[in-house]
CSV table of C-alpha atoms and ligand atoms in Angstrom, one decimal:
chain,number,residue,atom,x,y,z
D,23,MET,CA,0.0,0.0,0.0
D,24,LYS,CA,1.3,3.4,-0.9
D,25,LYS,CA,2.1,5.8,2.0
D,26,THR,CA,0.1,9.1,2.0
D,27,ILE,CA,1.7,12.5,2.0
D,28,ALA,CA,-0.6,15.3,2.9
D,29,VAL,CA,0.4,18.3,0.8
D,30,VAL,CA,-0.9,21.3,2.7
D,31,LEU,CA,-1.3,24.7,0.9
D,32,GLY,CA,-3.6,27.7,0.9
D,33,THR,CA,-2.1,30.7,-0.9
D,34,ARG,CA,-1.0,31.4,-4.5
D,35,PRO,CA,2.8,30.9,-3.9
D,36,GLU,CA,2.3,27.7,-2.0
D,37,ALA,CA,0.1,26.3,-4.8
D,38,ILE,CA,2.8,27.2,-7.4
D,39,LYS,CA,5.7,25.9,-5.3
D,40,LEU,CA,4.0,22.7,-4.1
D,41,ALA,CA,2.4,21.8,-7.5
D,42,PRO,CA,5.6,20.2,-8.9
D,43,VAL,CA,6.0,18.1,-5.7
D,44,ALA,CA,2.4,16.9,-5.8
D,45,ARG,CA,2.7,16.0,-9.4
D,46,ARG,CA,5.9,14.1,-8.8
D,47,LEU,CA,4.3,12.2,-5.9
D,48,GLN,CA,1.4,11.2,-8.2
D,49,SER,CA,3.9,9.2,-10.2
D,50,SER,CA,5.7,7.6,-7.2
D,51,GLU,CA,5.6,3.9,-6.8
D,52,SER,CA,5.6,4.0,-3.0
D,53,LEU,CA,3.9,7.3,-2.1
D,54,GLN,CA,0.7,9.2,-3.0
D,55,PRO,CA,-0.2,12.8,-2.5
D,56,TYR,CA,-3.3,14.0,-0.6
D,57,VAL,CA,-3.7,17.7,-1.4
D,58,ILE,CA,-5.3,19.7,1.3
D,59,CYS,CA,-6.1,23.3,0.2
D,60,THR,CA,-7.0,25.5,3.1
D,61,SER,CA,-8.1,28.3,0.7
D,62,GLN,CA,-6.5,30.9,2.9
D,63,HIS,CA,-6.5,32.8,-0.4
D,64,GLY,CA,-10.0,31.8,-1.3
D,65,GLU,CA,-10.4,30.6,-4.9
D,66,MET,CA,-7.0,31.9,-5.9
D,67,ALA,CA,-5.1,28.8,-4.5
D,68,ALA,CA,-7.3,26.2,-6.1
D,69,SER,CA,-7.4,28.0,-9.4
D,70,THR,CA,-3.6,28.2,-9.4
D,71,LEU,CA,-3.4,24.5,-8.8
D,72,ARG,CA,-5.7,23.9,-11.8
D,73,ARG,CA,-3.1,25.5,-14.0
D,74,PHE,CA,-0.9,22.6,-13.0
D,75,ASP,CA,-3.7,20.0,-13.8
D,76,LEU,CA,-4.1,19.4,-10.1
D,77,GLN,CA,-7.3,19.5,-7.9
D,78,PRO,CA,-7.4,19.6,-4.1
D,79,ASP,CA,-8.5,16.4,-2.5
D,80,LEU,CA,-10.0,18.4,0.4
D,81,ASP,CA,-10.8,22.1,0.4
D,82,LEU,CA,-11.2,23.7,3.8
D,83,GLN,CA,-12.5,27.1,2.5
D,84,VAL,CA,-11.3,29.1,5.5
D,85,MET,CA,-10.9,32.6,3.9
D,86,GLN,CA,-12.8,35.4,5.5
D,87,PRO,CA,-12.8,39.0,4.3
D,88,ARG,CA,-10.1,41.0,6.1
D,89,GLN,CA,-9.1,38.0,8.1
D,90,SER,CA,-6.9,38.7,11.2
D,91,LEU,CA,-3.7,36.7,11.8
D,92,HIS,CA,-5.1,35.3,15.1
D,93,GLY,CA,-8.5,34.6,13.6
D,94,LEU,CA,-7.0,32.8,10.6
D,95,THR,CA,-4.7,30.8,12.8
D,96,ALA,CA,-7.5,29.7,15.1
D,97,VAL,CA,-9.7,28.5,12.2
D,98,LEU,CA,-6.8,26.8,10.5
D,99,ALA,CA,-5.8,25.0,13.7
D,100,SER,CA,-9.3,23.6,14.1
D,101,ARG,CA,-9.9,22.6,10.5
D,102,LEU,CA,-6.4,21.3,9.7
D,103,GLY,CA,-6.3,19.4,13.0
D,104,GLU,CA,-9.5,17.6,12.1
D,105,ALA,CA,-8.4,17.0,8.5
D,106,LEU,CA,-5.2,15.3,9.6
D,107,GLN,CA,-7.2,13.1,12.0
D,108,GLU,CA,-9.8,12.0,9.5
D,109,ARG,CA,-7.6,9.7,7.5
D,110,GLU,CA,-4.3,7.8,7.7
D,111,ILE,CA,-1.5,10.3,6.9
D,112,ASP,CA,2.1,9.3,6.9
D,113,ALA,CA,3.8,12.7,6.4
D,114,VAL,CA,2.8,16.3,5.9
D,115,LEU,CA,4.5,18.6,3.5
D,116,VAL,CA,4.2,22.4,3.9
D,117,GLN,CA,6.0,25.2,2.0
D,118,GLY,CA,7.5,28.5,3.0
D,119,ASP,CA,6.2,30.8,5.7
D,120,THR,CA,2.5,31.4,5.5
D,121,THR,CA,0.0,30.9,8.3
D,122,THR,CA,-1.3,27.8,6.5
D,123,ALA,CA,2.3,26.4,6.5
D,124,MET,CA,3.0,27.2,10.2
D,125,VAL,CA,-0.4,25.8,11.4
D,126,GLY,CA,-0.1,22.8,9.1
D,127,GLY,CA,3.2,22.0,10.7
D,128,LEU,CA,1.9,22.5,14.2
D,129,CYS,CA,-1.2,20.3,13.6
D,130,ALA,CA,1.0,17.6,12.1
D,131,PHE,CA,3.2,17.7,15.2
D,132,TYR,CA,0.2,17.5,17.5
D,133,HIS,CA,-0.8,14.3,15.6
D,134,ARG,CA,2.9,13.1,15.7
D,135,ILE,CA,3.0,13.0,12.0
D,136,PRO,CA,6.4,13.9,10.5
D,137,VAL,CA,6.7,17.2,8.7
D,138,GLY,CA,8.6,18.1,5.5
D,139,HIS,CA,9.3,21.8,5.2
D,140,VAL,CA,9.8,22.9,1.6
D,141,GLU,CA,11.9,26.1,1.2
D,142,ALA,CA,13.4,25.8,4.6
D,143,GLY,CA,16.2,28.0,6.0
D,144,LEU,CA,15.2,31.4,4.6
D,145,ARG,CA,15.9,34.1,7.3
D,146,SER,CA,15.9,37.9,7.4
D,147,HIS,CA,16.9,37.8,11.1
D,148,ASP,CA,14.3,40.5,11.8
D,149,ARG,CA,11.2,39.0,13.5
D,150,TYR,CA,9.0,41.8,12.3
D,151,SER,CA,10.1,41.8,8.6
D,152,PRO,CA,8.7,40.0,6.8
D,153,PHE,CA,5.9,39.9,9.3
D,154,PRO,CA,4.7,37.3,10.4
D,155,GLU,CA,6.6,35.2,7.9
D,156,GLU,CA,10.0,35.3,9.7
D,157,MET,CA,8.4,33.8,12.8
D,158,ASN,CA,6.4,31.3,10.9
D,159,ARG,CA,9.4,29.8,9.1
D,160,SER,CA,11.6,29.9,12.2
D,161,LEU,CA,8.9,27.9,14.1
D,162,LEU,CA,8.7,25.4,11.2
D,163,GLY,CA,12.5,25.0,11.6
D,164,ARG,CA,11.7,23.5,15.0
D,165,MET,CA,8.8,21.4,13.9
D,166,ALA,CA,10.1,19.8,10.7
D,167,THR,CA,11.6,16.3,10.4
D,168,TRP,CA,12.9,17.0,6.9
D,169,HIS,CA,14.2,20.5,6.0
D,170,PHE,CA,14.3,21.0,2.2
D,171,ALA,CA,16.6,24.0,1.8
D,172,PRO,CA,16.6,25.6,-1.6
D,173,THR,CA,20.3,26.6,-1.5
D,174,ASP,CA,23.5,25.9,0.3
D,175,PHE,CA,23.1,29.3,2.0
D,176,SER,CA,19.7,28.5,3.4
D,177,ALA,CA,21.1,25.1,4.6
D,178,THR,CA,23.8,27.0,6.4
D,179,GLN,CA,21.3,29.2,8.2
D,180,LEU,CA,19.6,26.0,9.5
D,181,LEU,CA,23.0,24.6,10.7
D,182,ARG,CA,23.5,27.9,12.6
D,183,GLU,CA,20.3,27.1,14.5
D,184,ASN,CA,21.7,23.7,15.5
D,185,ILE,CA,19.4,21.8,13.3
D,186,ASP,CA,20.6,18.3,12.7
D,187,ARG,CA,22.7,18.2,9.5
D,188,GLU,CA,21.2,14.8,8.6
D,189,SER,CA,17.7,16.3,8.4
D,190,ILE,CA,18.7,19.1,6.0
D,191,HIS,CA,18.4,18.3,2.2
D,192,VAL,CA,19.5,20.9,-0.3
D,193,ALA,CA,17.0,20.5,-3.1
D,194,GLY,CA,16.8,23.7,-5.0
D,195,ASN,CA,13.7,25.8,-5.1
D,196,THR,CA,10.6,24.2,-6.6
D,197,VAL,CA,9.6,27.6,-8.0
D,198,VAL,CA,12.1,26.8,-10.9
D,199,ASP,CA,10.4,23.4,-11.5
D,200,ALA,CA,7.1,25.2,-11.7
D,201,LEU,CA,8.5,28.0,-13.9
D,202,GLU,CA,10.0,25.5,-16.4
D,203,TRP,CA,6.8,23.4,-16.5
D,204,MET,CA,4.6,26.5,-17.1
D,205,ILE,CA,6.8,28.1,-19.7
D,206,GLN,CA,7.0,24.8,-21.7
D,207,ARG,CA,3.2,24.7,-21.8
D,208,SER,CA,2.8,28.3,-22.7
D,209,SER,CA,5.3,28.9,-25.5
D,210,SER,CA,2.8,30.5,-27.9
D,211,ARG,CA,0.6,32.2,-25.3
D,212,PRO,CA,-0.3,35.8,-26.2
D,213,LEU,CA,0.0,38.5,-23.6
D,214,PRO,CA,-3.1,39.5,-21.7
D,215,ALA,CA,-5.2,41.9,-23.6
D,216,GLY,CA,-4.4,45.6,-23.3
D,217,VAL,CA,-0.9,45.4,-21.8
D,218,GLU,CA,1.4,45.6,-24.8
D,219,ASP,CA,1.5,48.1,-27.7
D,220,GLY,CA,4.7,46.6,-29.3
D,221,ARG,CA,6.7,49.8,-28.9
D,222,SER,CA,7.0,50.7,-25.2
D,223,ARG,CA,9.3,49.3,-22.6
D,224,MET,CA,7.1,47.5,-20.0
D,225,ILE,CA,7.7,47.6,-16.2
D,226,LEU,CA,6.0,44.9,-14.2
D,227,VAL,CA,5.0,45.8,-10.6
D,228,THR,CA,3.7,43.6,-7.7
D,229,CYS,CA,3.4,44.5,-4.1
D,230,HIS,CA,1.5,43.0,-1.1
D,231,ARG,CA,3.8,42.6,2.0
D,232,ARG,CA,2.0,43.3,5.2
D,233,GLU,CA,4.9,45.5,6.6
D,234,ASN,CA,4.5,47.7,3.5
D,235,HIS,CA,0.8,48.3,3.9
D,236,GLY,CA,-0.2,52.0,4.3
D,237,GLN,CA,2.4,54.7,3.7
D,238,PRO,CA,5.2,52.5,2.2
D,239,LEU,CA,2.8,51.2,-0.4
D,240,ARG,CA,1.6,54.7,-1.2
D,241,SER,CA,5.2,55.8,-1.6
D,242,VAL,CA,5.8,52.9,-4.0
D,243,ALA,CA,2.6,53.9,-6.0
D,244,LEU,CA,3.9,57.5,-6.1
D,245,ALA,CA,7.2,56.3,-7.7
D,246,VAL,CA,5.2,54.3,-10.2
D,247,ARG,CA,3.1,57.3,-11.0
D,248,HIS,CA,6.1,59.6,-11.5
D,249,LEU,CA,7.8,57.0,-13.8
D,250,ALA,CA,4.7,56.8,-16.0
D,251,ASP,CA,4.1,60.5,-16.1
D,252,GLY,CA,7.8,61.2,-16.9
D,253,HIS,CA,8.4,58.7,-19.7
D,254,SER,CA,6.1,58.5,-22.7
D,255,ASP,CA,7.9,55.3,-23.8
D,256,LEU,CA,6.9,53.3,-20.7
D,257,ARG,CA,4.1,51.0,-20.0
D,258,ILE,CA,3.6,49.9,-16.4
D,259,VAL,CA,1.5,46.9,-15.5
D,260,LEU,CA,0.4,46.1,-11.9
D,261,PRO,CA,-1.6,42.9,-11.3
D,262,LEU,CA,-3.2,43.8,-8.0
D,263,HIS,CA,-3.0,41.5,-5.0
D,264,PRO,CA,-6.6,40.9,-3.8
D,265,ASN,CA,-5.9,42.1,-0.3
D,266,PRO,CA,-8.1,45.2,0.2
D,267,ALA,CA,-5.4,46.9,2.2
D,268,VAL,CA,-3.2,46.8,-0.9
D,269,ARG,CA,-5.9,48.2,-3.1
D,270,GLU,CA,-6.8,51.0,-0.7
D,271,ALA,CA,-3.1,52.2,-0.6
D,272,VAL,CA,-2.2,52.1,-4.3
D,273,LEU,CA,-5.4,52.7,-6.4
D,274,PRO,CA,-6.0,56.4,-5.5
D,275,VAL,CA,-2.4,57.2,-6.6
D,276,LEU,CA,-2.5,55.2,-9.9
D,277,GLU,CA,-5.9,55.9,-11.2
D,278,GLY,CA,-6.3,57.9,-14.4
D,279,SER,CA,-2.8,57.3,-15.9
D,280,PRO,CA,-3.0,56.1,-19.5
D,281,ARG,CA,0.4,54.4,-19.2
D,282,ILE,CA,-0.5,52.4,-16.1
D,283,THR,CA,-2.5,49.2,-16.4
D,284,VAL,CA,-3.9,48.0,-13.1
D,285,CYS,CA,-5.5,44.5,-13.4
D,286,GLU,CA,-6.8,41.7,-11.3
D,287,PRO,CA,-4.3,38.9,-10.4
D,288,LEU,CA,-3.2,37.1,-13.5
D,289,ASP,CA,-3.0,33.3,-13.7
D,290,HIS,CA,0.5,32.0,-13.4
D,291,GLU,CA,0.9,31.4,-17.1
D,292,ASP,CA,-0.1,34.9,-18.0
D,293,PHE,CA,2.0,36.4,-15.3
D,294,LEU,CA,5.1,34.6,-16.5
D,295,ALA,CA,4.4,35.7,-20.1
D,296,LEU,CA,4.5,39.3,-18.8
D,297,LEU,CA,7.6,38.7,-16.7
D,298,GLN,CA,9.4,37.4,-19.8
D,299,ARG,CA,8.4,40.5,-21.7
D,300,ALA,CA,9.1,43.0,-18.9
D,301,TYR,CA,12.0,45.4,-19.1
D,302,PHE,CA,12.4,45.3,-15.4
D,303,VAL,CA,10.4,44.5,-12.3
D,304,LEU,CA,9.5,46.4,-9.1
D,305,SER,CA,8.3,43.9,-6.5
D,306,ASP,CA,8.3,42.9,-2.8
D,307,SER,CA,7.3,39.3,-3.7
D,308,GLY,CA,9.5,36.4,-2.7
D,309,GLY,CA,8.5,34.2,-5.6
D,310,VAL,CA,8.8,36.9,-8.2
D,311,GLN,CA,12.4,37.6,-7.0
D,312,GLU,CA,13.3,34.0,-7.6
D,313,GLU,CA,11.5,33.7,-11.0
D,314,ALA,CA,13.0,36.9,-12.3
D,315,THR,CA,16.5,35.7,-11.2
D,316,ALA,CA,16.0,32.5,-13.2
D,317,LEU,CA,14.9,34.5,-16.2
D,318,GLY,CA,17.5,37.2,-16.0
D,319,LYS,CA,15.0,40.1,-15.4
D,320,PRO,CA,16.3,42.9,-13.1
D,321,VAL,CA,14.2,43.4,-10.0
D,322,LEU,CA,14.2,46.5,-7.8
D,323,VAL,CA,13.2,44.9,-4.5
D,324,LEU,CA,10.7,47.0,-2.6
D,325,ARG,CA,12.1,46.0,0.8
D,326,GLU,CA,15.0,47.0,3.0
D,327,GLU,CA,16.2,43.4,3.4
D,328,THR,CA,15.8,40.1,1.6
D,329,GLU,CA,16.1,36.5,2.8
D,330,ARG,CA,17.2,35.7,-0.8
D,331,PRO,CA,20.7,37.2,-0.9
D,332,GLU,CA,21.7,34.7,-3.5
D,333,GLY,CA,19.8,36.8,-6.1
D,334,VAL,CA,21.5,40.0,-4.9
D,335,GLU,CA,24.9,38.2,-5.3
D,336,ALA,CA,23.8,36.9,-8.7
D,337,GLY,CA,23.2,40.5,-9.7
D,338,THR,CA,19.5,40.4,-10.7
D,339,LEU,CA,18.1,41.8,-7.4
D,340,ARG,CA,18.8,45.2,-5.9
D,341,LEU,CA,17.2,46.3,-2.6
D,342,VAL,CA,15.7,49.7,-2.9
D,343,GLY,CA,13.1,49.9,-0.1
D,344,THR,CA,9.9,51.9,-0.5
D,345,ASP,CA,11.1,55.4,-0.5
D,346,THR,CA,9.8,57.3,-3.6
D,347,PRO,CA,13.0,59.2,-4.6
D,348,ARG,CA,15.2,56.1,-4.1
D,349,ILE,CA,13.0,54.0,-6.3
D,350,LEU,CA,13.0,56.7,-9.0
D,351,ARG,CA,16.8,57.0,-8.8
D,352,GLU,CA,17.4,53.3,-9.3
D,353,ALA,CA,14.7,53.0,-12.0
D,354,GLU,CA,16.3,55.8,-13.9
D,355,ILE,CA,19.6,54.0,-13.8
D,356,LEU,CA,18.1,50.9,-15.4
D,357,LEU,CA,16.3,53.0,-18.0
D,358,ASN,CA,19.3,55.1,-19.0
D,359,ASP,CA,22.5,53.1,-18.3
D,360,ALA,CA,22.8,50.2,-20.7
D,361,ASP,CA,25.8,48.7,-18.9
D,362,ALA,CA,24.0,48.8,-15.5
D,363,TYR,CA,21.0,47.2,-17.1
D,364,ARG,CA,23.0,44.4,-18.7
D,365,ALA,CA,24.8,43.7,-15.5
D,366,MET,CA,21.4,43.0,-13.8
D,367,SER,CA,20.0,41.0,-16.8
D,368,ARG,CA,22.0,37.8,-16.6
D,369,GLY,CA,19.9,34.8,-15.8
D,370,SER,CA,21.1,32.6,-12.9
D,371,GLY,CA,20.5,29.1,-11.6
D,372,VAL,CA,21.2,30.1,-7.9
D,373,PHE,CA,17.6,29.2,-6.9
D,374,GLY,CA,17.4,25.9,-8.5
D,375,ASP,CA,17.9,23.7,-11.6
D,376,GLY,CA,14.3,22.5,-12.1
D,377,HIS,CA,14.8,19.1,-10.3
D,378,ALA,CA,13.8,20.2,-6.7
D,379,ALA,CA,10.6,18.2,-6.7
D,380,ASP,CA,12.5,15.0,-7.7
D,381,ARG,CA,14.9,15.5,-4.9
D,382,ILE,CA,12.2,16.1,-2.3
D,383,ALA,CA,10.1,13.1,-3.4
D,384,GLY,CA,13.3,11.0,-3.5
D,385,VAL,CA,14.1,11.8,0.2
D,386,LEU,CA,10.5,10.9,1.2
D,387,GLU,CA,10.6,7.7,-0.8
D,388,ARG,CA,13.9,6.7,0.9
D,389,HIS,CA,12.6,7.5,4.3
D,390,LEU,CA,9.0,6.3,4.0
D,391,GLY,CA,8.5,4.2,1.0
D,392,GLY,CA,11.5,1.9,1.3
D,393,GLY,CA,12.6,2.9,-2.3
D,394,ALA,CA,16.0,3.8,-3.5
D,395,GLY,CA,15.0,7.5,-3.7
D,396,ASP,CA,17.2,10.6,-3.5
D,397,PRO,CA,18.7,10.1,-6.9
D,398,VAL,CA,20.3,13.5,-7.6
D,399,LEU,CA,20.9,14.8,-4.1
D,400,SER,CA,24.3,15.6,-2.5
D,401,LYS,CA,26.1,16.2,-5.8
D,402,GLY,CA,28.3,19.1,-4.9
D,403,TRP,CA,25.8,20.2,-2.3
D,404,LEU,CA,26.4,20.5,1.4
C,11,UD1,C1,-0.1,35.7,2.6
C,11,UD1,C2,1.1,35.2,3.3
C,11,UD1,C3,2.3,35.8,2.7
C,11,UD1,C4,2.4,35.5,1.2
C,11,UD1,C5,1.1,36.0,0.6
C,11,UD1,C6,1.1,35.6,-0.9
C,11,UD1,C7,0.6,34.8,5.7
C,11,UD1,C8,0.7,35.3,7.0
C,11,UD1,N1,1.1,35.6,4.7
C,11,UD1,O1,-0.2,37.1,2.8
C,11,UD1,O2,3.5,35.1,3.3
C,11,UD1,O3,3.5,36.2,0.7
C,11,UD1,O4,0.0,35.4,1.2
C,11,UD1,O5,0.3,36.3,-1.7
C,11,UD1,O6,0.1,33.7,5.5
C,11,UD1,N2,-7.8,38.1,0.3
C,11,UD1,C9,-8.9,38.2,-0.5
C,11,UD1,N3,-8.9,37.5,-1.7
C,11,UD1,C10,-7.9,36.6,-2.0
C,11,UD1,C11,-6.8,36.5,-1.1
C,11,UD1,C12,-6.8,37.3,0.0
C,11,UD1,O7,-9.8,39.0,-0.2
C,11,UD1,O8,-8.0,35.9,-3.0
C,11,UD1,C13,-7.8,39.0,1.5
C,11,UD1,C14,-8.0,38.1,2.8
C,11,UD1,O9,-9.3,38.0,3.1
C,11,UD1,C15,-7.3,38.9,3.8
C,11,UD1,C16,-6.2,39.6,3.0
C,11,UD1,O10,-6.5,39.5,1.7
C,11,UD1,O11,-8.1,39.9,4.4
C,11,UD1,C17,-4.8,39.1,3.4
C,11,UD1,O12,-4.7,37.7,3.1
C,11,UD1,P1,-3.8,36.7,4.0
C,11,UD1,O13,-3.8,35.4,3.4
C,11,UD1,O14,-4.2,36.8,5.4
C,11,UD1,O15,-2.4,37.3,3.9
C,11,UD1,P2,-1.6,37.9,2.7
C,11,UD1,O16,-1.2,39.3,3.0
C,11,UD1,O17,-2.2,37.6,1.4
C,12,UDP,N1,1.9,35.5,-9.6
C,12,UDP,C1,0.8,35.2,-10.4
C,12,UDP,N2,-0.1,36.1,-10.8
C,12,UDP,C2,0.0,37.4,-10.4
C,12,UDP,C3,1.1,37.8,-9.5
C,12,UDP,C4,2.0,36.8,-9.1
C,12,UDP,O1,0.7,34.0,-10.8
C,12,UDP,O2,-0.8,38.3,-10.8
C,12,UDP,C5,2.8,34.5,-9.1
C,12,UDP,C6,4.3,34.7,-9.4
C,12,UDP,O3,4.6,34.2,-10.6
C,12,UDP,C7,4.9,34.0,-8.2
C,12,UDP,C8,3.9,34.0,-7.1
C,12,UDP,O4,2.7,34.4,-7.7
C,12,UDP,O5,5.2,32.7,-8.5
C,12,UDP,C9,4.3,35.0,-6.0
C,12,UDP,O6,3.2,35.1,-5.1
C,12,UDP,P1,3.1,36.3,-4.1
C,12,UDP,O7,3.8,37.5,-4.6
C,12,UDP,O8,1.6,36.5,-3.9
C,12,UDP,O9,3.7,35.7,-2.8
C,12,UDP,P2,5.2,35.6,-2.2
C,12,UDP,O10,6.0,34.9,-3.2
C,12,UDP,O11,5.7,37.0,-1.9
C,12,UDP,O12,5.0,34.8,-1.0
């Protein structure tokens, strides 16, 4: 009988980064996935999964409008606790640093089910930024049995916290697996209507981080507005995160500009088509920093720190914070200095090689399924 791995996810980035693992587990001889979607992000998580030809086996539908962190945590604890009790589960996989991931890990621990943490070891070392994600992933560092670190650097962070070396597996980031899969499928996909005129340079913007809500996001929006007003050859596209706090901060500043397209969240395929076409990116998103690094698209990161220093070292990411004049200064450099632009436009494999899901499933097969497993691990890694 195959062992069951509960793959727990609830937000858009978790769906994207766990989809390759769930798909790989579907073809395992010894393991099978059981996908639990909390729908922390409502319909957005399940619809993202569908783009990878996956369906949740169980959908907990927890999202509430303007959910608080404590309210969401309470509902998730109750619903996920029950879900993990309802059937035989041999291991739980969670990803990253969301409330779904943290509570998924905690509930698994309460049921004495081993936890695999995908994208382990990212740290900013500031417990309030990103908030509450830095705390969530640190807690998962204590709860997990298997730590799937995306890079050698993230593995080192775990070692510094005295996490057992044997439990750390450097796998690469599954975001690259997802990116490759999606791009292969969408080679001839046209861009979403209304975002390209064939002549302009396009800047792609995303923002949503909780610590940027309010004034920092208004300050970002002001920079975007100045850029659009000052450059007739620019087109700026901003797929809006559905969080109402984000919309309230940016929409009043951006409305009415003919060179700014504000749209609803795009499905992953469309978003990647835009990213490939973008001249550069302004973003506070973790996943977008990784994808842009893989594709060689410069990102001005709208944060003061990043837990992804590999991308800064690779040259594609530059930390610019949320201050309007600073963003404008850095954007002007990319727009006007061809050498500076080229230096930030080299694609890099620092975040992964597209085989992370294989490595993760291999470790689980070796530990749970009695299989050979772990075929490509430890080659040149930690
Ligand atoms: C969450 C994650 C964050 C991740 C982000 C990805 C936590 C603590 N944070 O942040 O790490 O980077 O997702 O996007 O888990 N909402 C809608 N419709 C939706 C989605 C959200 O209305 O489709 C609303 C929710 O009701 C809520 C707000 O947006 O009021 C925030 O959602 P929530 O999941 O709590 O946190 P995010 O800021 O999205
Ligand atoms: N993304 C998407 N549609 C959008 C915006 C982003 O599919 O309109 C994808 C993007 O390609 C990346 C992920 O969402 O893989 C990032 O999610 P988000 O920024 O919400 O969260 P974070 O990565 O910061 O946790």
